[in-house]
Amino acid sequence: MAVGVLTAAPEFTKQIYDDVTEKMFGHASPMRGDEAPEGLIAHSAGQGEQGYYVYDIWESREAFERFMEEKLGPALGEVMGGPPPEGGAPQYFPIDVLVIPH
């Protein structure tokens, strides 16, 4: 089942997002479609009231967690000098309906 994954924390900024993207893909944002990790359906990011928000839709929670363990977590650790802030822990939402117009 597809799952939505939301991360946001006051400590997250556009600069951190760009730096993490550069660590993972060799260039600042945006991630190109051909670089999308296995299991990613859709990705969005932007400034919100509580910092920089990232909202993704993944094929499964396991696919996101694998990406977090293998690429995103290590890149975040390097950029932020340690583990991500607790307020930035991912929130998961089951996706009941997903419409992607062509």
Coordinates of N, CA and C in Angstrom, one line a residue:
M1 N 0.8 -1.2 0.0 CA 0.0 0.0 0.0 C 0.9 1.2 0.0
A2 N 0.5 2.2 -0.8 CA 1.3 3.5 -0.9 C 1.2 4.2 0.4
V3 N 2.2 4.9 0.7 CA 2.3 5.7 2.0 C 2.8 7.1 1.7
G4 N 2.2 8.1 2.4 CA 2.7 9.4 2.4 C 3.7 9.6 3.5
V5 N 4.7 10.3 3.3 CA 5.7 10.6 4.3 C 6.0 12.1 4.4
L6 N 5.7 12.6 5.6 CA 5.9 14.1 5.8 C 7.0 14.3 6.8
T7 N 8.0 15.1 6.5 CA 9.0 15.5 7.4 C 9.1 17.1 7.4
A8 N 9.2 17.6 8.6 CA 9.3 19.1 8.8 C 9.8 19.3 10.2
A9 N 10.7 20.3 10.3 CA 11.2 20.7 11.6 C 11.7 22.1 11.5
P10 N 11.7 22.9 12.5 CA 12.2 24.3 12.4 C 13.7 24.4 12.0
E11 N 14.4 23.3 12.3 CA 15.8 23.3 12.0 C 16.1 23.1 10.5
F12 N 15.1 22.5 9.8 CA 15.3 22.2 8.3 C 15.1 23.5 7.5
T13 N 16.0 23.8 6.6 CA 15.9 24.9 5.7 C 16.1 24.5 4.3
K14 N 15.9 25.4 3.4 CA 16.1 25.2 2.0 C 17.6 24.9 1.8
Q15 N 18.5 25.6 2.5 CA 19.9 25.3 2.3 C 20.3 23.9 2.8
I16 N 19.7 23.4 3.9 CA 20.0 22.1 4.3 C 19.5 21.1 3.3
Y17 N 18.3 21.3 2.8 CA 17.7 20.5 1.7 C 18.6 20.4 0.5
D18 N 19.1 21.6 0.0 CA 20.0 21.6 -1.1 C 21.3 20.9 -0.8
D19 N 21.9 21.1 0.4 CA 23.1 20.4 0.8 C 23.0 18.9 0.9
V20 N 21.8 18.4 1.4 CA 21.6 17.0 1.5 C 21.4 16.4 0.1
T21 N 20.7 17.1 -0.8 CA 20.6 16.7 -2.2 C 21.9 16.6 -2.8
E22 N 22.8 17.6 -2.6 CA 24.1 17.5 -3.2 C 24.9 16.3 -2.7
K23 N 24.8 16.0 -1.4 CA 25.5 14.9 -0.9 C 25.1 13.6 -1.5
M24 N 23.7 13.5 -1.8 CA 23.2 12.2 -2.3 C 23.4 12.1 -3.8
F25 N 23.3 13.2 -4.6 CA 23.2 13.1 -6.0 C 24.3 13.9 -6.7
G26 N 25.1 14.7 -6.0 CA 26.2 15.4 -6.6 C 25.9 16.8 -7.1
H27 N 24.7 17.2 -6.8 CA 24.2 18.6 -7.2 C 23.1 19.0 -6.3
A28 N 22.9 20.3 -6.2 CA 21.8 20.8 -5.4 C 20.5 20.5 -6.0
S29 N 19.4 20.8 -5.3 CA 18.1 20.5 -5.7 C 17.8 21.2 -7.0
P30 N 16.9 20.7 -7.8 CA 16.0 19.6 -7.5 C 16.6 18.3 -8.0
M31 N 16.1 17.2 -7.3 CA 16.5 15.8 -7.8 C 15.9 15.6 -9.1
R32 N 16.6 15.0 -10.0 CA 16.1 14.7 -11.4 C 15.3 13.4 -11.3
G33 N 14.3 13.3 -12.2 CA 13.5 12.1 -12.3 C 14.2 10.8 -12.4
D34 N 15.3 10.9 -13.2 CA 16.1 9.6 -13.4 C 16.9 9.3 -12.2
E35 N 17.0 10.1 -11.1 CA 17.7 9.9 -9.9 C 16.8 9.4 -8.8
A36 N 15.5 9.3 -9.1 CA 14.5 8.9 -8.1 C 14.8 7.6 -7.5
P37 N 14.8 7.5 -6.1 CA 15.1 6.2 -5.5 C 14.0 5.2 -5.8
E38 N 14.4 3.9 -5.7 CA 13.4 2.9 -6.0 C 12.3 3.0 -5.0
G39 N 11.1 2.9 -5.5 CA 9.9 3.0 -4.6 C 9.3 4.4 -4.4
L40 N 10.0 5.4 -4.9 CA 9.4 6.8 -4.8 C 8.4 7.0 -5.9
I41 N 7.2 7.4 -5.5 CA 6.1 7.7 -6.5 C 6.1 9.2 -6.8
A42 N 6.2 10.1 -5.8 CA 6.1 11.5 -5.9 C 6.9 12.2 -4.8
H43 N 7.5 13.4 -5.1 CA 8.3 14.1 -4.2 C 8.0 15.6 -4.3
S44 N 7.8 16.2 -3.1 CA 7.6 17.7 -3.1 C 8.3 18.2 -1.9
A45 N 8.7 19.5 -2.0 CA 9.4 20.2 -0.9 C 9.1 21.7 -1.0
G46 N 9.1 22.3 0.2 CA 8.9 23.8 0.2 C 8.8 24.3 1.6
Q47 N 9.0 25.6 1.7 CA 9.0 26.3 3.0 C 7.6 26.3 3.6
G48 N 7.5 26.0 4.9 CA 6.2 26.0 5.6 C 6.4 26.8 6.9
E49 N 5.3 26.7 7.7 CA 5.3 27.4 9.0 C 6.3 26.9 10.0
Q50 N 6.6 25.6 9.9 CA 7.6 24.9 10.9 C 8.8 24.5 10.2
G51 N 9.4 25.3 9.3 CA 10.6 24.9 8.6 C 10.3 24.5 7.2
Y52 N 11.3 23.7 6.7 CA 11.2 23.3 5.3 C 10.5 21.9 5.3
Y53 N 9.4 21.8 4.6 CA 8.6 20.6 4.6 C 9.0 19.7 3.4
V54 N 9.0 18.4 3.6 CA 9.2 17.5 2.5 C 8.0 16.5 2.6
Y55 N 7.3 16.4 1.5 CA 6.2 15.4 1.5 C 6.4 14.5 0.3
D56 N 6.5 13.2 0.5 CA 6.7 12.2 -0.5 C 5.6 11.2 -0.5
I57 N 5.4 10.5 -1.6 CA 4.6 9.4 -1.7 C 5.4 8.2 -2.1
W58 N 5.4 7.1 -1.3 CA 6.3 6.0 -1.6 C 5.4 4.7 -1.8
E59 N 5.9 3.8 -2.5 CA 5.2 2.5 -2.8 C 4.9 1.8 -1.4
S60 N 5.8 2.0 -0.5 CA 5.6 1.4 0.8 C 6.5 2.1 1.9
R61 N 6.1 1.9 3.1 CA 6.9 2.5 4.2 C 8.3 1.8 4.2
E62 N 8.4 0.5 3.9 CA 9.7 -0.2 3.8 C 10.6 0.5 2.8
A63 N 10.0 0.9 1.6 CA 10.9 1.5 0.6 C 11.5 2.8 1.1
F64 N 10.6 3.6 1.8 CA 11.2 4.8 2.3 C 12.2 4.6 3.4
E65 N 12.0 3.6 4.3 CA 12.9 3.3 5.4 C 14.2 2.8 4.8
R66 N 14.2 2.0 3.7 CA 15.4 1.6 3.1 C 16.2 2.8 2.5
F67 N 15.5 3.7 1.8 CA 16.2 4.9 1.3 C 16.8 5.7 2.5
M68 N 16.0 5.9 3.6 CA 16.5 6.6 4.7 C 17.8 6.0 5.3
E69 N 17.8 4.7 5.4 CA 18.9 4.0 5.9 C 20.2 4.1 5.0
E70 N 19.9 3.9 3.7 CA 21.1 3.8 2.8 C 21.6 5.1 2.3
K71 N 20.7 6.1 2.1 CA 21.1 7.4 1.5 C 20.8 8.6 2.3
L72 N 19.5 8.8 2.6 CA 19.1 10.0 3.2 C 19.7 10.2 4.6
G73 N 19.6 9.2 5.4 CA 20.1 9.3 6.8 C 21.6 9.7 6.9
P74 N 22.4 8.9 6.1 CA 23.8 9.3 6.1 C 24.1 10.7 5.6
A75 N 23.4 11.2 4.6 CA 23.6 12.5 4.0 C 23.1 13.6 5.1
L76 N 22.0 13.3 5.7 CA 21.5 14.2 6.7 C 22.5 14.3 7.9
G77 N 23.0 13.2 8.3 CA 24.0 13.2 9.4 C 25.2 14.0 9.1
E78 N 25.7 13.9 7.8 CA 26.9 14.7 7.4 C 26.6 16.1 7.4
V79 N 25.5 16.5 6.8 CA 25.1 17.9 6.7 C 24.8 18.6 8.0
M80 N 24.1 17.8 8.9 CA 23.6 18.4 10.1 C 24.6 18.1 11.3
G81 N 25.6 17.3 11.0 CA 26.6 17.0 12.1 C 26.1 16.1 13.1
G82 N 25.1 15.3 12.8 CA 24.6 14.3 13.7 C 23.2 13.8 13.3
P83 N 22.5 13.1 14.1 CA 21.2 12.6 13.7 C 20.2 13.8 13.5
P84 N 19.2 13.6 12.6 CA 18.2 14.6 12.4 C 17.5 15.0 13.7
P85 N 17.0 16.2 13.8 CA 16.3 16.6 15.1 C 15.0 15.7 15.3
E86 N 14.7 15.4 16.5 CA 13.5 14.6 16.8 C 12.2 15.1 16.2
G87 N 12.1 16.5 16.2 CA 10.9 17.1 15.6 C 10.8 16.8 14.1
G88 N 11.9 16.4 13.5 CA 11.9 16.1 12.1 C 11.6 14.6 11.8
A89 N 11.2 13.8 12.8 CA 10.9 12.4 12.5 C 9.8 12.3 11.5
P90 N 9.9 11.4 10.6 CA 8.8 11.2 9.6 C 7.5 10.9 10.2
Q91 N 6.4 11.5 9.6 CA 5.1 11.1 9.9 C 4.6 10.3 8.7
Y92 N 3.9 9.2 8.9 CA 3.4 8.3 7.9 C 1.9 8.4 7.7
F93 N 1.4 8.4 6.5 CA 0.0 8.5 6.2 C -0.4 7.4 5.1
P94 N -1.3 6.5 5.4 CA -1.7 5.6 4.3 C -2.4 6.4 3.2
I95 N -2.1 6.0 2.0 CA -2.7 6.7 0.8 C -3.9 5.8 0.4
D96 N -5.1 6.3 0.5 CA -6.3 5.6 0.1 C -6.6 6.0 -1.4
V97 N -6.3 7.2 -1.8 CA -6.6 7.7 -3.1 C -5.4 8.5 -3.6
L98 N -5.0 8.2 -4.8 CA -3.9 8.9 -5.4 C -4.2 9.2 -6.9
V99 N -4.3 10.4 -7.3 CA -4.6 10.8 -8.7 C -3.4 11.5 -9.2
I100 N -2.9 11.0 -10.3 CA -1.8 11.7 -11.0 C -2.3 11.9 -12.4
P101 N -2.7 13.1 -12.7 CA -3.2 13.4 -14.1 C -2.1 13.4 -15.1
H102 N -2.4 12.9 -16.2 CA -1.3 12.9 -17.3 C -1.5 14.0 -18.3

